[in-house]
Amino acid sequence: MSALEAVIDGVGDRIDGLVAGHRAGHGLARAFYQDAEIYRRDMERVFRRHWHCIAHESVIPNVNDFEVFRIDTEQVIVTRTADGSIHAVLNVCRHRGAEVCTKQKGNARVFVCPYHAWTYGNDGSLKAARLMPKDFKREDHGLKTLNVRVVEGLIFISFAEQPLDFSEVENLLHATCGQYGWASAKVAHRESYPVAANWKLAVENYVECYHCGPAHPEYSQTHALEQPLHMIEALNEAMEARTCALGIEVGSGNHWQTSREGREAIHAFRYALYDGVQSGSEDGKAVAPLMGRFTDFDGGVTSIHLGGTTFLVCYPDHGMIYRFIPKSAESCEMELIWLVDGKAEEGRDYDLAKLTWLWKVTTEEDKAIIEHTARGVQSHYFVPGPIAPMEQNELRYIEWYLDEISRP
């Protein structure tokens, strides 16, 4: 064994030891939020293995439209080609590695590398490589292509050579987002929030509502999830009755599927808004036209957690995509995407400030509390405490994460 291999094995043994030493029912130790080697393992075993929702397809509505998305050190060009299909390729020239696309978004049939002018089609195929020898095969040097699935208007990508099975996720998205008309929706607004914290602190905060009462008074005025589940059973039952009365069955059933047996992880559940509340807004009233199969408000929310980094929120009149994007061991980004019916027009059918108010306020509060936590866990004396009963989703997420990074 070489010295380098011995060092690598030593790092792996140390991380495995931290995983093995995790105390069941408690939060993660400090190293999981700071250690550069753990972050690298996160990238290898979580981000390059799982599916990620990267956008709604309405951001590239026309043939030859493209947009560049960044995750850690990767840049992904998402394009709509001449036949209308969506592709995802890495923004890395197959010659010397330069970025072949230097614009954030636009419309282009080809991408010309600014270094040596290798030219690629927007499906990633190499079209021209100037002054290369006669035996050079262009077909062997196209841009790295990623796996893509488009379901209910949502674009999912996977970096894996053999991606996790997506069939159950697809079925559940049809049964949930499909009822809300997301396939025919459009993006009303997008906003990114840089966060000075490890990506797991941001995700752990999102998946639990134990903090909602203290940290989110605005959200807690309208969303019953700020209370323990056993205290809102009657509200949830009334919500489901209203949904059924509309002739709609949202197929969540508090569904949970892990990543075992080569399948993508997904968790879907529903919960009530307080009596008289129609949607997620400042005053609880509707902020946009009804979507999908909804002819009235059912006073409920459908929530979907997918693959560790993608989170979806469905109201009858609008939707939310929440993306968690790692940047480094101690920084990440949260992107929020607001969806409305594809025919809705700003200024006529919805007011953008009212549409975005609640989740802007809530996310700004989340950013602050996550960064408070990130600074706190830097303490040499930090010891994670027990997970509260209202943090059951966080506990499940931590167990899932530790299982993922324990795999070879």
PDB file of C-alpha atoms in Angstrom, residues 105-286:
ATOM      1  CA  LYS A 105     -28.802  31.578 -19.718  1.00  0.00           C
ATOM      2  CA  GLY A 106     -29.888  32.269 -23.264  1.00  0.00           C
ATOM      3  CA  ASN A 107     -30.756  30.608 -26.563  1.00  0.00           C
ATOM      4  CA  ALA A 108     -28.144  28.744 -28.610  1.00  0.00           C
ATOM      5  CA  ARG A 109     -27.962  25.804 -31.005  1.00  0.00           C
ATOM      6  CA  VAL A 110     -24.267  25.298 -30.254  1.00  0.00           C
ATOM      7  CA  PHE A 111     -21.708  26.113 -27.572  1.00  0.00           C
ATOM      8  CA  VAL A 112     -18.247  27.160 -28.756  1.00  0.00           C
ATOM      9  CA  CYS A 113     -15.415  26.700 -26.284  1.00  0.00           C
ATOM     10  CA  PRO A 114     -13.643  30.078 -25.941  1.00  0.00           C
ATOM     11  CA  TYR A 115     -10.250  28.358 -25.560  1.00  0.00           C
ATOM     12  CA  HIS A 116      -9.729  26.352 -28.775  1.00  0.00           C
ATOM     13  CA  ALA A 117     -13.163  26.673 -30.421  1.00  0.00           C
ATOM     14  CA  TRP A 118     -14.314  23.095 -30.076  1.00  0.00           C
ATOM     15  CA  THR A 119     -18.003  23.331 -30.960  1.00  0.00           C
ATOM     16  CA  TYR A 120     -20.773  21.326 -29.315  1.00  0.00           C
ATOM     17  CA  GLY A 121     -24.444  20.926 -30.148  1.00  0.00           C
ATOM     18  CA  ASN A 122     -26.854  21.771 -27.366  1.00  0.00           C
ATOM     19  CA  ASP A 123     -27.405  18.034 -26.886  1.00  0.00           C
ATOM     20  CA  GLY A 124     -23.700  17.739 -25.977  1.00  0.00           C
ATOM     21  CA  SER A 125     -22.483  16.173 -29.216  1.00  0.00           C
ATOM     22  CA  LEU A 126     -19.161  17.447 -30.577  1.00  0.00           C
ATOM     23  CA  LYS A 127     -19.764  19.120 -33.946  1.00  0.00           C
ATOM     24  CA  ALA A 128     -16.316  20.454 -34.757  1.00  0.00           C
ATOM     25  CA  ALA A 129     -12.768  20.272 -33.388  1.00  0.00           C
ATOM     26  CA  ARG A 130     -10.491  22.421 -35.498  1.00  0.00           C
ATOM     27  CA  LEU A 131      -7.183  21.100 -36.828  1.00  0.00           C
ATOM     28  CA  MET A 132      -7.437  17.707 -35.133  1.00  0.00           C
ATOM     29  CA  PRO A 133      -5.883  14.666 -36.925  1.00  0.00           C
ATOM     30  CA  LYS A 134      -7.874  12.571 -39.416  1.00  0.00           C
ATOM     31  CA  ASP A 135      -8.270   9.644 -37.006  1.00  0.00           C
ATOM     32  CA  PHE A 136      -9.887  11.845 -34.357  1.00  0.00           C
ATOM     33  CA  LYS A 137     -13.444  10.662 -33.651  1.00  0.00           C
ATOM     34  CA  ARG A 138     -15.829  13.443 -32.728  1.00  0.00           C
ATOM     35  CA  GLU A 139     -18.408  10.968 -31.445  1.00  0.00           C
ATOM     36  CA  ASP A 140     -16.033   9.938 -28.654  1.00  0.00           C
ATOM     37  CA  HIS A 141     -15.607  13.451 -27.288  1.00  0.00           C
ATOM     38  CA  GLY A 142     -19.034  14.876 -26.635  1.00  0.00           C
ATOM     39  CA  LEU A 143     -19.818  16.711 -23.427  1.00  0.00           C
ATOM     40  CA  LYS A 144     -20.507  14.528 -20.391  1.00  0.00           C
ATOM     41  CA  THR A 145     -24.240  13.820 -20.438  1.00  0.00           C
ATOM     42  CA  LEU A 146     -26.270  13.457 -17.249  1.00  0.00           C
ATOM     43  CA  ASN A 147     -29.377  11.390 -16.688  1.00  0.00           C
ATOM     44  CA  VAL A 148     -32.575  13.442 -16.975  1.00  0.00           C
ATOM     45  CA  ARG A 149     -36.192  12.809 -16.032  1.00  0.00           C
ATOM     46  CA  VAL A 150     -39.002  15.328 -16.529  1.00  0.00           C
ATOM     47  CA  VAL A 151     -42.056  14.613 -14.368  1.00  0.00           C
ATOM     48  CA  GLU A 152     -45.009  16.985 -13.882  1.00  0.00           C
ATOM     49  CA  GLY A 153     -42.904  19.789 -15.331  1.00  0.00           C
ATOM     50  CA  LEU A 154     -40.014  19.207 -12.921  1.00  0.00           C
ATOM     51  CA  ILE A 155     -36.532  18.583 -14.330  1.00  0.00           C
ATOM     52  CA  PHE A 156     -34.523  16.014 -12.365  1.00  0.00           C
ATOM     53  CA  ILE A 157     -30.875  15.193 -12.974  1.00  0.00           C
ATOM     54  CA  SER A 158     -28.530  12.511 -11.675  1.00  0.00           C
ATOM     55  CA  PHE A 159     -24.738  12.443 -11.982  1.00  0.00           C
ATOM     56  CA  ALA A 160     -24.633   8.670 -11.444  1.00  0.00           C
ATOM     57  CA  GLU A 161     -23.650   6.339 -14.291  1.00  0.00           C
ATOM     58  CA  GLN A 162     -26.400   3.984 -13.111  1.00  0.00           C
ATOM     59  CA  PRO A 163     -28.973   6.202 -11.398  1.00  0.00           C
ATOM     60  CA  LEU A 164     -31.274   5.077  -8.630  1.00  0.00           C
ATOM     61  CA  ASP A 165     -34.633   3.705  -9.758  1.00  0.00           C
ATOM     62  CA  PHE A 166     -37.033   6.615 -10.261  1.00  0.00           C
ATOM     63  CA  SER A 167     -40.266   4.761 -10.996  1.00  0.00           C
ATOM     64  CA  GLU A 168     -41.874   5.032  -7.553  1.00  0.00           C
ATOM     65  CA  VAL A 169     -40.898   8.705  -7.333  1.00  0.00           C
ATOM     66  CA  GLU A 170     -42.504   9.306 -10.707  1.00  0.00           C
ATOM     67  CA  ASN A 171     -45.705   7.564  -9.622  1.00  0.00           C
ATOM     68  CA  LEU A 172     -45.888   9.582  -6.415  1.00  0.00           C
ATOM     69  CA  LEU A 173     -45.242  12.887  -8.194  1.00  0.00           C
ATOM     70  CA  HIS A 174     -48.121  12.144 -10.566  1.00  0.00           C
ATOM     71  CA  ALA A 175     -50.340  11.382  -7.563  1.00  0.00           C
ATOM     72  CA  THR A 176     -49.348  14.585  -5.743  1.00  0.00           C
ATOM     73  CA  CYS A 177     -48.004  17.383  -7.958  1.00  0.00           C
ATOM     74  CA  GLY A 178     -50.140  16.050 -10.793  1.00  0.00           C
ATOM     75  CA  GLN A 179     -53.314  16.886  -8.868  1.00  0.00           C
ATOM     76  CA  TYR A 180     -52.077  20.470  -8.510  1.00  0.00           C
ATOM     77  CA  GLY A 181     -51.377  20.935 -12.232  1.00  0.00           C
ATOM     78  CA  TRP A 182     -47.635  21.410 -11.973  1.00  0.00           C
ATOM     79  CA  ALA A 183     -47.025  20.081 -15.489  1.00  0.00           C
ATOM     80  CA  SER A 184     -48.823  23.132 -16.905  1.00  0.00           C
ATOM     81  CA  ALA A 185     -47.454  25.592 -14.336  1.00  0.00           C
ATOM     82  CA  LYS A 186     -44.842  28.277 -14.844  1.00  0.00           C
ATOM     83  CA  VAL A 187     -42.198  29.935 -12.689  1.00  0.00           C
ATOM     84  CA  ALA A 188     -43.435  33.224 -11.233  1.00  0.00           C
ATOM     85  CA  HIS A 189     -40.303  34.024  -9.236  1.00  0.00           C
ATOM     86  CA  ARG A 190     -36.958  32.564  -8.157  1.00  0.00           C
ATOM     87  CA  GLU A 191     -34.747  33.713  -5.327  1.00  0.00           C
ATOM     88  CA  SER A 192     -31.479  32.376  -3.890  1.00  0.00           C
ATOM     89  CA  TYR A 193     -30.238  32.718  -0.324  1.00  0.00           C
ATOM     90  CA  PRO A 194     -26.535  32.158   0.420  1.00  0.00           C
ATOM     91  CA  VAL A 195     -26.130  30.495   3.806  1.00  0.00           C
ATOM     92  CA  ALA A 196     -22.917  30.392   5.850  1.00  0.00           C
ATOM     93  CA  ALA A 197     -23.532  26.834   7.030  1.00  0.00           C
ATOM     94  CA  ASN A 198     -23.068  23.231   5.984  1.00  0.00           C
ATOM     95  CA  TRP A 199     -25.875  22.027   3.703  1.00  0.00           C
ATOM     96  CA  LYS A 200     -27.068  19.473   6.293  1.00  0.00           C
ATOM     97  CA  LEU A 201     -27.818  22.171   8.859  1.00  0.00           C
ATOM     98  CA  ALA A 202     -30.040  23.847   6.274  1.00  0.00           C
ATOM     99  CA  VAL A 203     -31.855  20.635   5.355  1.00  0.00           C
ATOM    100  CA  GLU A 204     -32.294  19.504   8.964  1.00  0.00           C
ATOM    101  CA  ASN A 205     -33.877  22.851   9.736  1.00  0.00           C
ATOM    102  CA  TYR A 206     -36.278  22.516   6.802  1.00  0.00           C
ATOM    103  CA  VAL A 207     -37.558  19.043   7.633  1.00  0.00           C
ATOM    104  CA  GLU A 208     -38.662  19.774  11.216  1.00  0.00           C
ATOM    105  CA  CYS A 209     -41.286  22.185  12.540  1.00  0.00           C
ATOM    106  CA  TYR A 210     -40.311  22.048  16.211  1.00  0.00           C
ATOM    107  CA  HIS A 211     -38.710  25.442  15.548  1.00  0.00           C
ATOM    108  CA  CYS A 212     -41.713  26.910  13.712  1.00  0.00           C
ATOM    109  CA  GLY A 213     -43.429  28.403  16.764  1.00  0.00           C
ATOM    110  CA  PRO A 214     -40.353  30.239  18.128  1.00  0.00           C
ATOM    111  CA  ALA A 215     -38.710  31.114  14.802  1.00  0.00           C
ATOM    112  CA  HIS A 216     -41.619  31.576  12.354  1.00  0.00           C
ATOM    113  CA  PRO A 217     -44.544  33.471  13.917  1.00  0.00           C
ATOM    114  CA  GLU A 218     -45.876  34.418  10.473  1.00  0.00           C
ATOM    115  CA  TYR A 219     -45.929  30.822   9.184  1.00  0.00           C
ATOM    116  CA  SER A 220     -47.366  29.579  12.484  1.00  0.00           C
ATOM    117  CA  GLN A 221     -50.415  31.839  12.233  1.00  0.00           C
ATOM    118  CA  THR A 222     -51.700  29.872   9.233  1.00  0.00           C
ATOM    119  CA  HIS A 223     -50.007  26.434   9.209  1.00  0.00           C
ATOM    120  CA  ALA A 224     -51.103  23.830  11.761  1.00  0.00           C
ATOM    121  CA  LEU A 225     -47.841  21.903  11.372  1.00  0.00           C
ATOM    122  CA  GLU A 226     -46.378  24.180  14.050  1.00  0.00           C
ATOM    123  CA  GLN A 227     -48.205  21.912  16.536  1.00  0.00           C
ATOM    124  CA  PRO A 228     -47.502  18.229  17.296  1.00  0.00           C
ATOM    125  CA  LEU A 229     -49.259  15.880  14.872  1.00  0.00           C
ATOM    126  CA  HIS A 230     -51.464  14.300  17.531  1.00  0.00           C
ATOM    127  CA  MET A 231     -52.890  17.747  18.324  1.00  0.00           C
ATOM    128  CA  ILE A 232     -53.963  18.483  14.747  1.00  0.00           C
ATOM    129  CA  GLU A 233     -55.549  15.145  13.844  1.00  0.00           C
ATOM    130  CA  ALA A 234     -59.058  16.668  13.700  1.00  0.00           C
ATOM    131  CA  LEU A 235     -57.826  19.478  11.444  1.00  0.00           C
ATOM    132  CA  ASN A 236     -56.126  16.970   9.164  1.00  0.00           C
ATOM    133  CA  GLU A 237     -59.248  14.793   8.974  1.00  0.00           C
ATOM    134  CA  ALA A 238     -61.393  17.808   8.065  1.00  0.00           C
ATOM    135  CA  MET A 239     -58.857  18.784   5.399  1.00  0.00           C
ATOM    136  CA  GLU A 240     -58.943  15.326   3.812  1.00  0.00           C
ATOM    137  CA  ALA A 241     -62.751  15.387   3.837  1.00  0.00           C
ATOM    138  CA  ARG A 242     -62.735  18.689   1.932  1.00  0.00           C
ATOM    139  CA  THR A 243     -60.241  17.323  -0.590  1.00  0.00           C
ATOM    140  CA  CYS A 244     -62.386  14.236  -1.187  1.00  0.00           C
ATOM    141  CA  ALA A 245     -65.500  16.421  -1.546  1.00  0.00           C
ATOM    142  CA  LEU A 246     -63.726  18.140  -4.452  1.00  0.00           C
ATOM    143  CA  GLY A 247     -63.350  14.743  -6.102  1.00  0.00           C
ATOM    144  CA  ILE A 248     -59.593  14.782  -5.579  1.00  0.00           C
ATOM    145  CA  GLU A 249     -57.402  12.163  -3.956  1.00  0.00           C
ATOM    146  CA  VAL A 250     -53.866  13.350  -3.325  1.00  0.00           C
ATOM    147  CA  GLY A 251     -51.832  10.158  -3.192  1.00  0.00           C
ATOM    148  CA  SER A 252     -49.443  10.819  -0.349  1.00  0.00           C
ATOM    149  CA  GLY A 253     -50.659   8.579   2.464  1.00  0.00           C
ATOM    150  CA  ASN A 254     -47.681   9.707   4.587  1.00  0.00           C
ATOM    151  CA  HIS A 255     -45.564   7.699   2.175  1.00  0.00           C
ATOM    152  CA  TRP A 256     -41.914   7.003   2.988  1.00  0.00           C
ATOM    153  CA  GLN A 257     -39.459   5.129   0.772  1.00  0.00           C
ATOM    154  CA  THR A 258     -35.775   4.808   1.605  1.00  0.00           C
ATOM    155  CA  SER A 259     -32.875   4.479  -0.821  1.00  0.00           C
ATOM    156  CA  ARG A 260     -32.426   0.798  -0.122  1.00  0.00           C
ATOM    157  CA  GLU A 261     -32.645  -1.705  -2.987  1.00  0.00           C
ATOM    158  CA  GLY A 262     -31.476   0.855  -5.534  1.00  0.00           C
ATOM    159  CA  ARG A 263     -34.502   3.168  -5.309  1.00  0.00           C
ATOM    160  CA  GLU A 264     -34.625   6.902  -4.853  1.00  0.00           C
ATOM    161  CA  ALA A 265     -35.787   8.102  -1.436  1.00  0.00           C
ATOM    162  CA  ILE A 266     -39.052   9.994  -1.175  1.00  0.00           C
ATOM    163  CA  HIS A 267     -41.335  11.107   1.639  1.00  0.00           C
ATOM    164  CA  ALA A 268     -44.761  12.652   1.012  1.00  0.00           C
ATOM    165  CA  PHE A 269     -47.323  13.785   3.561  1.00  0.00           C
ATOM    166  CA  ARG A 270     -50.203  16.236   3.964  1.00  0.00           C
ATOM    167  CA  TYR A 271     -51.188  18.612   6.739  1.00  0.00           C
ATOM    168  CA  ALA A 272     -53.865  21.187   7.422  1.00  0.00           C
ATOM    169  CA  LEU A 273     -53.930  24.922   7.433  1.00  0.00           C
ATOM    170  CA  TYR A 274     -55.880  26.514  10.254  1.00  0.00           C
ATOM    171  CA  ASP A 275     -59.646  26.939   9.847  1.00  0.00           C
ATOM    172  CA  GLY A 276     -60.524  29.558   7.276  1.00  0.00           C
ATOM    173  CA  VAL A 277     -57.012  29.693   5.784  1.00  0.00           C
ATOM    174  CA  GLN A 278     -56.890  29.091   2.033  1.00  0.00           C
ATOM    175  CA  SER A 279     -53.207  29.327   1.178  1.00  0.00           C
ATOM    176  CA  GLY A 280     -49.712  30.161   2.355  1.00  0.00           C
ATOM    177  CA  SER A 281     -49.856  33.954   2.459  1.00  0.00           C
ATOM    178  CA  GLU A 282     -49.652  36.871   4.875  1.00  0.00           C
ATOM    179  CA  ASP A 283     -53.399  36.896   5.598  1.00  0.00           C
ATOM    180  CA  GLY A 284     -54.171  33.285   4.681  1.00  0.00           C
ATOM    181  CA  LYS A 285     -56.145  34.287   1.601  1.00  0.00           C
ATOM    182  CA  ALA A 286     -55.601  33.100  -1.965  1.00  0.00           C
TER     183      ALA A 286
END
